[in-house]
Short mmCIF file of C-alpha atoms and ligand atoms in Angstrom, two decimals:
data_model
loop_
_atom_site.label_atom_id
_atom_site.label_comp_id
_atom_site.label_asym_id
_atom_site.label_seq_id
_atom_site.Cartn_x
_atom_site.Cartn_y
_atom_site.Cartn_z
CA UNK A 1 7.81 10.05 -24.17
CA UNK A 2 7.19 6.40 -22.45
CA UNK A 3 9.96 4.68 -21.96
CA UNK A 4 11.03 1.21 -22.96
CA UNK A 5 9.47 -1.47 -20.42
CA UNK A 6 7.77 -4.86 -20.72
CA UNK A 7 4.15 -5.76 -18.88
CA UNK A 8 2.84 -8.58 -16.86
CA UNK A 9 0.73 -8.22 -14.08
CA UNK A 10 0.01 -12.27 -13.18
CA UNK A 11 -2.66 -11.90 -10.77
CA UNK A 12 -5.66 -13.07 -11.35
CA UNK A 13 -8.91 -10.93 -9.63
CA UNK A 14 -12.40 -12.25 -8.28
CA UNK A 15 -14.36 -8.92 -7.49
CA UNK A 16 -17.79 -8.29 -6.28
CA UNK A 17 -20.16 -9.70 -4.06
CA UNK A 18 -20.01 -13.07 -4.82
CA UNK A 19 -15.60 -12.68 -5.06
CA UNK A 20 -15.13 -15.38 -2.32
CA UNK A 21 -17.10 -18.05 -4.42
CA UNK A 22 -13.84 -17.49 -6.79
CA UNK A 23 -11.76 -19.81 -4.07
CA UNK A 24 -14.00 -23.12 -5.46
CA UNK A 25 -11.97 -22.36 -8.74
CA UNK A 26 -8.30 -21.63 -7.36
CA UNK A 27 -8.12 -24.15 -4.53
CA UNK A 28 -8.67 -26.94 -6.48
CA UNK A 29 -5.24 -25.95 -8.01
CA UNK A 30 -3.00 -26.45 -5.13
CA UNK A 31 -1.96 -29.14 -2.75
CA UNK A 32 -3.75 -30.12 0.34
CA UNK A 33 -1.86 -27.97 2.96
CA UNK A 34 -3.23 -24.66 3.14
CA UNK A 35 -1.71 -22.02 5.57
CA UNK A 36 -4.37 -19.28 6.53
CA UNK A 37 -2.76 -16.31 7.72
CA UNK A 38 -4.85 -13.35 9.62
CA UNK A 39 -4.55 -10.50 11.97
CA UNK A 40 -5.64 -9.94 14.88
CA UNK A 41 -9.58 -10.97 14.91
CA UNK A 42 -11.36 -8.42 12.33
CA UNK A 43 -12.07 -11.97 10.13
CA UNK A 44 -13.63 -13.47 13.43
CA UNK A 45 -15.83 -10.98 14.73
CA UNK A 46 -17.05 -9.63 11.12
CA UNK A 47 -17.76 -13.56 9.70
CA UNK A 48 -15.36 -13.82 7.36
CA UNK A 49 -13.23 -16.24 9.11
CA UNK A 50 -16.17 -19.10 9.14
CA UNK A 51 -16.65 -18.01 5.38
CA UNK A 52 -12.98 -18.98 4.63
CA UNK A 53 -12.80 -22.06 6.54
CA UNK A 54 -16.10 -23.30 5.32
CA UNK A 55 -14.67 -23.24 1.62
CA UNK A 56 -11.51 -24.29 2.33
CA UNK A 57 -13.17 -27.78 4.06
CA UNK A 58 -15.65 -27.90 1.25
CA UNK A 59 -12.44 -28.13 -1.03
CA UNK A 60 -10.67 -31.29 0.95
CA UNK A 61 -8.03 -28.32 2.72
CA UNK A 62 -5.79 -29.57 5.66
CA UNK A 63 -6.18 -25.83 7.32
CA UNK A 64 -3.13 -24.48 9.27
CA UNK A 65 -3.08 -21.01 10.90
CA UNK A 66 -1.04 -18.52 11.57
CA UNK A 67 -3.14 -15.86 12.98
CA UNK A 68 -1.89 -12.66 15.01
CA UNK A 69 -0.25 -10.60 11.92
CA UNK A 70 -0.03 -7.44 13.41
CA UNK A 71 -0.72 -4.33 10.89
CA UNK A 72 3.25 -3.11 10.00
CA UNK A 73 4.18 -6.77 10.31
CA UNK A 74 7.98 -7.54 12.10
CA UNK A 75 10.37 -9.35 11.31
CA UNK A 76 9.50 -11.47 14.75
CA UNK A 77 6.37 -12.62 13.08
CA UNK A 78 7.87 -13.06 9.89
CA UNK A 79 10.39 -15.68 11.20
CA UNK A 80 7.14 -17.26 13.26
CA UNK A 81 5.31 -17.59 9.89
CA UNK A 82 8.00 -19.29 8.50
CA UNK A 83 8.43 -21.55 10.90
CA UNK A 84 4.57 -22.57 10.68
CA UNK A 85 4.68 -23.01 7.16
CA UNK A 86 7.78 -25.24 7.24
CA UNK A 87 6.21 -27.18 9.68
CA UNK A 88 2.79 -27.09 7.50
CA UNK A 89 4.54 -27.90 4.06
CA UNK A 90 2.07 -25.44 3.03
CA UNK A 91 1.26 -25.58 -0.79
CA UNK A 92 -0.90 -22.29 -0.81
CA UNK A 93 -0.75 -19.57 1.32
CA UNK A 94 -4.01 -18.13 2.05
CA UNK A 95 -3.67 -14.24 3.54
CA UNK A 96 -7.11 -12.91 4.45
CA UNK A 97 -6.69 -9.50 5.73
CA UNK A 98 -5.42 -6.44 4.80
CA UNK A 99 -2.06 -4.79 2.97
CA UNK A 100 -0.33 -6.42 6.26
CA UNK A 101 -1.67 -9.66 6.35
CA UNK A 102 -0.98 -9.75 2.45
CA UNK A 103 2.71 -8.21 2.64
CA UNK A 104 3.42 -10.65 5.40
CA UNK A 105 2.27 -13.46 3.30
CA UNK A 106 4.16 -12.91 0.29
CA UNK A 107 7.13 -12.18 2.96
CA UNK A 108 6.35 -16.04 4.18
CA UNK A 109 6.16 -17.13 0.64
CA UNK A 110 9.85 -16.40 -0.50
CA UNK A 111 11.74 -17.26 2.78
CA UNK A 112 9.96 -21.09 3.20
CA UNK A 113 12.50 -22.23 1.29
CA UNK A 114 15.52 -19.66 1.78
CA UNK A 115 18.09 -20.51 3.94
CA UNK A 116 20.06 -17.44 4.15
CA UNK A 117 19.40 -14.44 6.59
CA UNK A 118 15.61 -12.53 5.28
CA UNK A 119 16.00 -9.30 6.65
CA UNK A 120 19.41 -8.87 5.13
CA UNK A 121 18.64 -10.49 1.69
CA UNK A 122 15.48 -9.33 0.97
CA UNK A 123 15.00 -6.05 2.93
CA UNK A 124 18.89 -4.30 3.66
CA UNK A 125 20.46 -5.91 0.08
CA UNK A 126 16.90 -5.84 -1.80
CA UNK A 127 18.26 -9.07 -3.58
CA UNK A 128 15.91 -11.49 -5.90
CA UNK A 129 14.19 -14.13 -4.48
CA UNK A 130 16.87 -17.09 -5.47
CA UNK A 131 14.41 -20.42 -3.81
CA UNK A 132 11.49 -22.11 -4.93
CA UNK A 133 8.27 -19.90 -3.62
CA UNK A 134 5.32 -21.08 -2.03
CA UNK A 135 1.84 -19.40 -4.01
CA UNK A 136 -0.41 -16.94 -1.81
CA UNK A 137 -3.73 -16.13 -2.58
CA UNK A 138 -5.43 -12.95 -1.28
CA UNK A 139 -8.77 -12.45 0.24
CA UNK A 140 -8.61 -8.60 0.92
CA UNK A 141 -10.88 -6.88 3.92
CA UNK A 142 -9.01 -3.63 4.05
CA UNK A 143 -8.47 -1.27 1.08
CA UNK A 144 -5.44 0.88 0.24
CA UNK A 145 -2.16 -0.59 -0.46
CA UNK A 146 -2.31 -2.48 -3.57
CA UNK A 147 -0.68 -5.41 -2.03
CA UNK A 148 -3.94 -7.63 -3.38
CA UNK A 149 -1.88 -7.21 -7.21
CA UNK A 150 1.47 -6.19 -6.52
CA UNK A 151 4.85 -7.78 -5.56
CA UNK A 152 5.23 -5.29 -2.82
CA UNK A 153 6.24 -5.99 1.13
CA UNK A 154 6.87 -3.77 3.81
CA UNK A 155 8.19 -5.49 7.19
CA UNK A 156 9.04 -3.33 10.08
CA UNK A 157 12.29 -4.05 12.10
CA UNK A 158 11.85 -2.17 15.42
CA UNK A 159 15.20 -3.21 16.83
CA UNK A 160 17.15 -1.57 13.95
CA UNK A 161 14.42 1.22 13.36
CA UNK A 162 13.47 0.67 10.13
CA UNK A 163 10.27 -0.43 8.30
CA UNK A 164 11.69 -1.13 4.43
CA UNK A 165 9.60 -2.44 1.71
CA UNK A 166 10.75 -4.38 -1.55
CA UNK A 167 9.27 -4.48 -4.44
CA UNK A 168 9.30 -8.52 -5.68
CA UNK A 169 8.88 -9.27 -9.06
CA UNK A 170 6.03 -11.07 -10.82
CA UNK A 171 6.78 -14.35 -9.66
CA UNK A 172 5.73 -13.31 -5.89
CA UNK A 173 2.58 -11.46 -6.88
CA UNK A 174 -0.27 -13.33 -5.48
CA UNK A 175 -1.53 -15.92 -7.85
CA UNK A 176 -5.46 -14.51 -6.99
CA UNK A 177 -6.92 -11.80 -4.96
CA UNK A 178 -10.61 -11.71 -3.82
CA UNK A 179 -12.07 -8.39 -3.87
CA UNK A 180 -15.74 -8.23 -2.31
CA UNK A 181 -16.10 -4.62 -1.21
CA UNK A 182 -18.37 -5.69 1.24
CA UNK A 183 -15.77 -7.55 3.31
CA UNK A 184 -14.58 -3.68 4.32
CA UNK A 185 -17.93 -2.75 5.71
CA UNK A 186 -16.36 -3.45 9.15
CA UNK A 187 -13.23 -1.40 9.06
CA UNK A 188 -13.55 1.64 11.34
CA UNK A 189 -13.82 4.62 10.11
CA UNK A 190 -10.23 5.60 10.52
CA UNK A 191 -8.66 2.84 8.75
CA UNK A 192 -10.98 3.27 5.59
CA UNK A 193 -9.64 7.04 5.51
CA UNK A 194 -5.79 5.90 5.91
CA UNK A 195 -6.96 3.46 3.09
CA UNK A 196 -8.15 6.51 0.89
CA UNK A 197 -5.30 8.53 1.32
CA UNK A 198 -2.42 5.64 0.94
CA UNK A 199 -4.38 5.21 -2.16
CA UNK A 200 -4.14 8.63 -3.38
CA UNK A 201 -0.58 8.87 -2.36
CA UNK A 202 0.52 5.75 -4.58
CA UNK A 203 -1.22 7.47 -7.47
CA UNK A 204 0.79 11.07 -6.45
CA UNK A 205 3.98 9.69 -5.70
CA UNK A 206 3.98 7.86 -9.37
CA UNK A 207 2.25 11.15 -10.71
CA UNK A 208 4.98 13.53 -9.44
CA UNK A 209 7.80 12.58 -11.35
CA UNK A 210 9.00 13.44 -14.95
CA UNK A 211 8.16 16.21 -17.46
CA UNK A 212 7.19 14.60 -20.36
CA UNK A 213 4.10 13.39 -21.87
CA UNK A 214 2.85 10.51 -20.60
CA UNK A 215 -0.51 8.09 -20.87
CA UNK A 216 -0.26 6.94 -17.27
CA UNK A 217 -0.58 10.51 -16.19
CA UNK A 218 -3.82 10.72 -17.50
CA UNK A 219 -4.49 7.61 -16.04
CA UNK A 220 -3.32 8.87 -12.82
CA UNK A 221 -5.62 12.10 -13.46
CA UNK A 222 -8.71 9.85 -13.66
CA UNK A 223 -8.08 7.62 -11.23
CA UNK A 224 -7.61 10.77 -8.56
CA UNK A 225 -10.67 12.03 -9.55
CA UNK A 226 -12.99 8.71 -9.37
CA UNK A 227 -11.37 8.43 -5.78
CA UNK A 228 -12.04 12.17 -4.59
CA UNK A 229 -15.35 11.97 -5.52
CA UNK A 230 -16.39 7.90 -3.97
CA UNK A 231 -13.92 8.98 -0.81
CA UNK A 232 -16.39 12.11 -0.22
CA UNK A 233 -19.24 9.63 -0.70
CA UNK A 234 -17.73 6.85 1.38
CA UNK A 235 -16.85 9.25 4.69
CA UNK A 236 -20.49 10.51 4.86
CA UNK A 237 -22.48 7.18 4.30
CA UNK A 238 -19.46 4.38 4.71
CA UNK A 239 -21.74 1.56 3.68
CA UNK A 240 -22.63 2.81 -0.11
CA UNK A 241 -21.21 -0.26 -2.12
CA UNK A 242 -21.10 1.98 -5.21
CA UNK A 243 -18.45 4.22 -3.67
CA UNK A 244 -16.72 1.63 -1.59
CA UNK A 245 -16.45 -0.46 -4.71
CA UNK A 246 -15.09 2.29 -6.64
CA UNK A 247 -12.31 3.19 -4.23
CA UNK A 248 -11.54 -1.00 -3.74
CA UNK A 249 -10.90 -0.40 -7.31
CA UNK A 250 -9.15 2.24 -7.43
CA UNK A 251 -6.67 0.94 -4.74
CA UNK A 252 -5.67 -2.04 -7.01
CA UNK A 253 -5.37 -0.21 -10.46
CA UNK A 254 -3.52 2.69 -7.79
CA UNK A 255 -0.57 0.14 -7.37
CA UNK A 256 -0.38 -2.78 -9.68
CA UNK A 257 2.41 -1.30 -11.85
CA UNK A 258 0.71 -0.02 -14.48
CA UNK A 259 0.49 3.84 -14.03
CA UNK A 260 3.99 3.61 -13.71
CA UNK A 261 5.51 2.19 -16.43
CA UNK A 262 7.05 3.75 -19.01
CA UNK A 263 7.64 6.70 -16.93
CA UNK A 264 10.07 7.53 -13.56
CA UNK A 265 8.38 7.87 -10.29
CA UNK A 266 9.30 9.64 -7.12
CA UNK A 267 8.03 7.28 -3.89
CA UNK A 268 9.66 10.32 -0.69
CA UNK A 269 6.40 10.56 0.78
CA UNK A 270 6.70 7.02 1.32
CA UNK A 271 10.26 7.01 2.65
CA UNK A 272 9.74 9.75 4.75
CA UNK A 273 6.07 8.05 6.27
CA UNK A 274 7.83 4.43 6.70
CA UNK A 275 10.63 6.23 8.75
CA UNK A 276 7.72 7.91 11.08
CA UNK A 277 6.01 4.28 11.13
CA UNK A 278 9.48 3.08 11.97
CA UNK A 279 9.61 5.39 15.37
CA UNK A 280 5.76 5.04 16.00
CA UNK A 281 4.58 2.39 14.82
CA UNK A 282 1.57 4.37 13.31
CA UNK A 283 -1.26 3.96 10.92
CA UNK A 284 0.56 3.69 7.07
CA UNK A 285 -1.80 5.86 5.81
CA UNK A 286 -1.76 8.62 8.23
CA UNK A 287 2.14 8.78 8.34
CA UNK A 288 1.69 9.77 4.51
CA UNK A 289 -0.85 12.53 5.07
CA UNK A 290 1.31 13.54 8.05
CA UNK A 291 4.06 14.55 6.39
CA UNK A 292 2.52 14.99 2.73
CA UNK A 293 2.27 18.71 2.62
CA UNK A 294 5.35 19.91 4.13
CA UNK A 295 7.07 17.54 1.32
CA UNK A 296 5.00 18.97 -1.90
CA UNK A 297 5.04 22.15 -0.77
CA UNK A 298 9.16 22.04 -0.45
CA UNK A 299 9.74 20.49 -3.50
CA UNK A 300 7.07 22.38 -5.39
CA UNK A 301 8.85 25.17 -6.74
CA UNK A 302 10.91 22.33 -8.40
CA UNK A 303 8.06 20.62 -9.94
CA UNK A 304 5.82 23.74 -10.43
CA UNK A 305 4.74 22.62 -13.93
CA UNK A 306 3.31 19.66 -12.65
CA UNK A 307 1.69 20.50 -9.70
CA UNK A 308 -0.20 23.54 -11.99
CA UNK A 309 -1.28 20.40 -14.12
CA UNK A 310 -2.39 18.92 -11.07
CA UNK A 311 -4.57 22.07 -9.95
CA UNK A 312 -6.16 22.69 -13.26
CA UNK A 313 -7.13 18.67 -14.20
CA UNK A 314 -7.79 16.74 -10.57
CA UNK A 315 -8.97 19.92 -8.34
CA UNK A 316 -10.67 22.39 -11.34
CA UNK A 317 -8.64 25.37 -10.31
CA UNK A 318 -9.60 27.78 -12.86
CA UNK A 319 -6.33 29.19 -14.22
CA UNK A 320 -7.38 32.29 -16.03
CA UNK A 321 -5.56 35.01 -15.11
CA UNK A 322 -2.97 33.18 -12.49
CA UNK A 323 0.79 32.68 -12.64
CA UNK A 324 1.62 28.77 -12.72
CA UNK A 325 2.69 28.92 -8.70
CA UNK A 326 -0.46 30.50 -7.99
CA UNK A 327 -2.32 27.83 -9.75
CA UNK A 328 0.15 24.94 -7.94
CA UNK A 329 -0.28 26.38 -4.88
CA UNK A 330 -4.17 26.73 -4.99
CA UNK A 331 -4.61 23.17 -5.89
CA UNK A 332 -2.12 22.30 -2.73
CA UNK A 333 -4.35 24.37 -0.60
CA UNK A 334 -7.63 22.29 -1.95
CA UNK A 335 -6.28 19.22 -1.89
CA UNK A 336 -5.23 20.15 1.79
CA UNK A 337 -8.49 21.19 2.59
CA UNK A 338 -9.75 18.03 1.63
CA UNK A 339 -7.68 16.20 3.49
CA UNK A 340 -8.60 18.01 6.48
CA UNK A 341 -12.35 17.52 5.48
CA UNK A 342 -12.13 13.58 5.59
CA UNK A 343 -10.28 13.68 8.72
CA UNK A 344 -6.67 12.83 7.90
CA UNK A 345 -4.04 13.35 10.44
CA UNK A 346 -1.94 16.18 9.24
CA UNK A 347 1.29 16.53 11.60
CA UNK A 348 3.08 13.48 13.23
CA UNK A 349 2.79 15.09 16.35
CA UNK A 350 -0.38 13.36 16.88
CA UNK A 351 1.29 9.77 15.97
CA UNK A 352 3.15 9.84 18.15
CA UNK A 353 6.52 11.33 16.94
CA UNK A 354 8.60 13.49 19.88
CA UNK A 355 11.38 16.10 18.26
CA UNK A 356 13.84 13.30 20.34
CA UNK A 357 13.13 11.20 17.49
CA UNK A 358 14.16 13.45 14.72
CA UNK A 359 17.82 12.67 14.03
CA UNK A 360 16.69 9.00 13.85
CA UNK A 361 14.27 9.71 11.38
CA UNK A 362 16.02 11.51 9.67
CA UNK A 363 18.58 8.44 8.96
CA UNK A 364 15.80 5.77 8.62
CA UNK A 365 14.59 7.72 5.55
CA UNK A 366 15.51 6.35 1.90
CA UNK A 367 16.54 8.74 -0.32
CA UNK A 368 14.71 8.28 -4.10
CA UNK A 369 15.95 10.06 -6.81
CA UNK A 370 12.86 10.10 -9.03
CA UNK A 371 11.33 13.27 -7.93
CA UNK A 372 11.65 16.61 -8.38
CA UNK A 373 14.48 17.53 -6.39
CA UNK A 374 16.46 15.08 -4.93
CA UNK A 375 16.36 15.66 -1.13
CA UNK A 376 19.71 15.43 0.99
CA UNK A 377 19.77 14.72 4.43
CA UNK A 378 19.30 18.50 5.72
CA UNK A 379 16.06 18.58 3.11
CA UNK A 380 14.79 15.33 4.83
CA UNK A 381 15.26 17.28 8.20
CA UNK A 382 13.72 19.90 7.36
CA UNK A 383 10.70 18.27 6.06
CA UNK A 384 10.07 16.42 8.60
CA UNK A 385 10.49 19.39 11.19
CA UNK A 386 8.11 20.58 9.09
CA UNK A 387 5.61 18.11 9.67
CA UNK A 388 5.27 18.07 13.70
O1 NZQ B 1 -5.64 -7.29 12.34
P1 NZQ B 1 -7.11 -7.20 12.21
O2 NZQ B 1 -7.84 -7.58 13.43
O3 NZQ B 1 -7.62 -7.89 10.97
O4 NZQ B 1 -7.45 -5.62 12.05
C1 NZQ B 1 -6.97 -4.83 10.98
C2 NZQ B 1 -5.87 -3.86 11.39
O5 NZQ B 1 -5.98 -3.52 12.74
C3 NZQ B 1 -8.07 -3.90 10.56
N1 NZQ B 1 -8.96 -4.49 9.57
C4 NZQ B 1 -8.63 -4.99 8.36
N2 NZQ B 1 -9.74 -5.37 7.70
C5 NZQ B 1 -10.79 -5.13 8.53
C6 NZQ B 1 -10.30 -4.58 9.72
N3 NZQ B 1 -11.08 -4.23 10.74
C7 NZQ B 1 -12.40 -4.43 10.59
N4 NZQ B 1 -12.96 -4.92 9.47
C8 NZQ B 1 -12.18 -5.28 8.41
N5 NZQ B 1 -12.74 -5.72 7.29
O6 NZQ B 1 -7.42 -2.79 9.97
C9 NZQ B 1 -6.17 -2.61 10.61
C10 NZQ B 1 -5.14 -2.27 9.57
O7 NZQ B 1 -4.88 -3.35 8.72
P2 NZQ B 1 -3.55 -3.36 7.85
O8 NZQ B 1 -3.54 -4.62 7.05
O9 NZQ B 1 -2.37 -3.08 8.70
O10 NZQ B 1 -3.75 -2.08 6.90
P3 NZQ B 1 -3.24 -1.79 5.46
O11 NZQ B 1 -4.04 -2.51 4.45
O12 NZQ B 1 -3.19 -0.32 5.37
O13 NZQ B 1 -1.75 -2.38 5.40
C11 NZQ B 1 -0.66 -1.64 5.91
C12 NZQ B 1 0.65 -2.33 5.62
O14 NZQ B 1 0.88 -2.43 4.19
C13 NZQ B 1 2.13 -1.81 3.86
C14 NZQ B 1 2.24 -0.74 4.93
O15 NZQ B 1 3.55 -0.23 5.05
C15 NZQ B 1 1.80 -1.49 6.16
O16 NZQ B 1 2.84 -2.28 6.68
N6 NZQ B 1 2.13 -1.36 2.46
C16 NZQ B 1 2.21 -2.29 1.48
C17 NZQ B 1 2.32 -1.94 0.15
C18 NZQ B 1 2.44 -2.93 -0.94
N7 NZQ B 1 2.36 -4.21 -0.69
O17 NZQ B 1 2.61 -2.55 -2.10
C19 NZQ B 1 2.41 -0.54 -0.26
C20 NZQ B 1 1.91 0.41 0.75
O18 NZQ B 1 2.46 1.67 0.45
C21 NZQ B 1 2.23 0.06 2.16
O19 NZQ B 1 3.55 0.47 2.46
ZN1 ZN B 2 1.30 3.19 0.77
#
């Protein structure tokens, strides 16, 4: 049954080739400060940078920057950006980047004007944003979070070991995103595979959750399968726009709210990745796959249903003649395959995680209560013991 829940998704999306021409339309609608935040030189080698800038003049912009956004932004940086854009009385926020450059923005956005502690209102209390906010606009070069139509930030404090993300509501989603999937062309090969699996992990960890009946699953179902079949595309010939497209699109539709609403979602695989990224500092992609099997298959005897479901509709297992575990399990062992095929890492071993960090992990991990079993702390352990 769906659930009771109201819809708005505020964002408004330029896609395709010609998405940047889109900022000739949206500038117009903001003041004359503009504070372009980047990371750390993509935009500049790959000639997006000179793109931006050259539209933002044409428009009458006053163009402040606040380059140097490291991917799992800090808290350090935050508290930098805010300090720029105070001193910029920015009217627009302009993030061209990736899920970091456009978490950090939104981060910027809702603290210009706060003058109470960040990290402890928005990311330890997860309160509402209670100040006026300053509008972001997106110009995406890296595909996978979502973050181009979602209220979602993840900032990394290394001091207290954690990397938390809050969900913000509508009011911090980024007034536009531009979506050329040409702008990703550059990414290295590695980061366009984290992309494809963080994707496919948003899509899972809302998939994996609940036993009833439910239109987003079948959304979720479809959008699984596009993905599988542009990411097998994408890894052998990275510059087919058709599949790159596809799996841009995929991303935003993967995490813009709507596949989960009306139903309860799950969201461990993320808690359990964001603790590893916590300790390592590692790839957000790859600390998913890392520790992705040893999660489903623990909690798949819980969820068997589900991941049979799973089997039969995303991977084709053919069912005839199998129990429901052995169909679960066989789609586990494609889908793992898979993974393996496009090069995902698959223990966090090779990111970097030492056994010495365990007990730490351990505590940095969030505990949901949406899944199939809700872990406790000697589950968590033994997941991720599972996943050196
Ligand atoms: O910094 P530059 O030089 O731009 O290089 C970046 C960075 O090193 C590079 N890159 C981006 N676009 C490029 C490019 N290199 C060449 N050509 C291009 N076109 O890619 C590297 C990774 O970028 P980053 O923005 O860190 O990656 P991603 O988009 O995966 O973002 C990761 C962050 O988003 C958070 C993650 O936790 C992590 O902090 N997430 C945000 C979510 C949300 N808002 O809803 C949900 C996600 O689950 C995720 O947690
Ligand atoms: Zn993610």
């Amino acid at each position: 049954m769906i659930g009771n829940f109201t819809y708005c998704n505020p964002t408004k999306l330029y896609f395709g080739k010609d998405a940047l021409e889109g900022l000739n339309e949206e500038l117009p609608r903001y003041g004359k400060n503009v504070l372009l935040v980047y990371g750390g030189g993509s935009i500049k080698r790959n000639g997006i940078y000179d793109k931006v800038v050259a539209l933002l003049k044409a428009n009458g912009k006053e163009i402040f920057e606040d380059g140097g956004v490291m991917p799992n932004p800090t808290i350090e940086k935050l508290q930098e950006g805010v300090r720029r854009a105070r001193a910029a009385k920015a009217d627009l926020i302009l993030a061209v980047g990736g899920g970091s450059v456009c978490d950090y923005a939104k981060a910027v956005s809702i603290s210009v004007h706060c003058d109470e502690d960040i990290w402890d209102k928005y990311f330890i209390r997860f309160e509402d944003v209670s100040c006026e906010i300053v509008p972001v606009g997106c110009v995406l070069t890296m595909v996978g979070t979502g973050s181009e139509m979602n209220g979602g930030s993840v900032i990394t404090n290394h001091e207290q070991k954690l990397k938390i993300g809050h969900v913000f509501g509508e009011n911090v989603f980024p007034k536009f995103s531009v979506l050329n999937p040409e702008f990703t062309f550059t990414l290295p090969v590695y980061q366009m595979v984290s992309g494809i699996y963080d994707i496919m992990s948003h899509i899972l960890e809302q998939y994996f959750s609940g036993t009833d009946d439910n239109t987003s699953d079948y959304l979720a179902e479809g959008l699984l399968r596009s993905l599988i079949h542009s990411a097998n595309i994408a890894v052998k010939d990275p510059l087919d726009y058709e599949a790159r497209s596809n799996i841009m699109w995929t991303a935003t539709w993967a995490l813009n709210t709507l596949i989960a609403k009306g139903k309860t979602t799950d969201w461990m695989v993320h808690m359990l990745g964001q603790s590893v990224g916590a300790y390592t500092d590692a790839t957000h992609g790859m600390t998913l796959s890392a520790v992705t099997m040893p999660y489903y298959k623990f909690i798949l005897p819980y969820g068997v249903a589900k991941f049979a479901r799973y089997a039969v509709n995303v991977w084709g297992v053919d069912p005839a003649g199998k129990s429901q575990t052995e169909v679960a399990a066989e789609g586990l062992n494609r889908m793992e395959a898979w993974m393996k095929e496009i090069g995902l890492v698959m223990n966090i071993t090779e990111l970097g995680a030492t056994k010495a960090m365990l007990d730490g992990m351990v505590k940095s991990t969030l505990i949901m209560d949406g899944g199939y079993k809700v872990l406790d702390e000697a589950d968590i352990r033994a997941v991720l013991s599972a996943s050196f």
